[in-house]
Amino acid sequence: MSNRLAAARGTGVAALPPLELSLQFARFPGAAAHRAVLPPARVRRWVAFALARPAELSVRIVGEAEGRALNLQYRGKDYATNVLTFDYAREPVVLADLVLCAPVVEREAREQRKTLQAHYAHLLVHGTLHAQGWDHETNERDALAMEAAEILLLGALGFSNPY
């Protein structure tokens, strides 16, 4: 169990693990609005809160074309998805890239009647859990465990249940 999950469950408070974070924004229409919702300190807090160990992460916010191209190249799916996690190592340090497709995130937030900030928080926590080995596509038990972890973490960060 991660330190954040322990804290979220009220079983103890632990310091956030060390995090080296690179936050990047591609050029795409409307990028300025997404940059305003994602100041580095906020992104760092959300990501670090979901970490169980030290990490070096890059978070890249992209447009529809780049998101679609990456999803096609690496997952064989010809559409842009909300978040892609590229995990390279999990121990002793988590090494990963998280790529979030801004137009998809914005569209989903609108459809789900969430703020853009709340949806980004959810997807950054979700991607960070993936980078540490959590998986929701293997079986229903794992999916329910990951969903429960996300709900706890986001609640502790001040966000309502994203589901």
PDB file of N, CA, C and O in Angstrom, residues 2 13 44 105 126:
ATOM      1  N   SER A   2       0.528   2.227  -0.808  1.00  0.00           N
ATOM      2  CA  SER A   2       1.344   3.440  -0.876  1.00  0.00           C
ATOM      3  C   SER A   2       1.161   4.274   0.385  1.00  0.00           C
ATOM      4  O   SER A   2       0.173   4.157   1.098  1.00  0.00           O
ATOM      5  N   VAL A  13       0.346   9.316   8.442  1.00  0.00           N
ATOM      6  CA  VAL A  13       0.739  10.371   7.519  1.00  0.00           C
ATOM      7  C   VAL A  13       2.221  10.207   7.241  1.00  0.00           C
ATOM      8  O   VAL A  13       3.021  10.071   8.149  1.00  0.00           O
ATOM      9  N   ARG A  44       2.636  18.733  -9.466  1.00  0.00           N
ATOM     10  CA  ARG A  44       3.587  18.043  -8.584  1.00  0.00           C
ATOM     11  C   ARG A  44       2.866  17.458  -7.374  1.00  0.00           C
ATOM     12  O   ARG A  44       3.097  16.324  -6.993  1.00  0.00           O
ATOM     13  N   VAL A 105      -9.365  15.321 -22.633  1.00  0.00           N
ATOM     14  CA  VAL A 105      -9.601  15.597 -21.213  1.00  0.00           C
ATOM     15  C   VAL A 105     -10.700  16.654 -21.069  1.00  0.00           C
ATOM     16  O   VAL A 105     -11.616  16.507 -20.253  1.00  0.00           O
ATOM     17  N   HIS A 126      -4.411   8.615 -11.802  1.00  0.00           N
ATOM     18  CA  HIS A 126      -4.602   7.360 -12.533  1.00  0.00           C
ATOM     19  C   HIS A 126      -3.317   6.944 -13.258  1.00  0.00           C
ATOM     20  O   HIS A 126      -2.843   5.813 -13.124  1.00  0.00           O
TER      21      HIS A 126
END
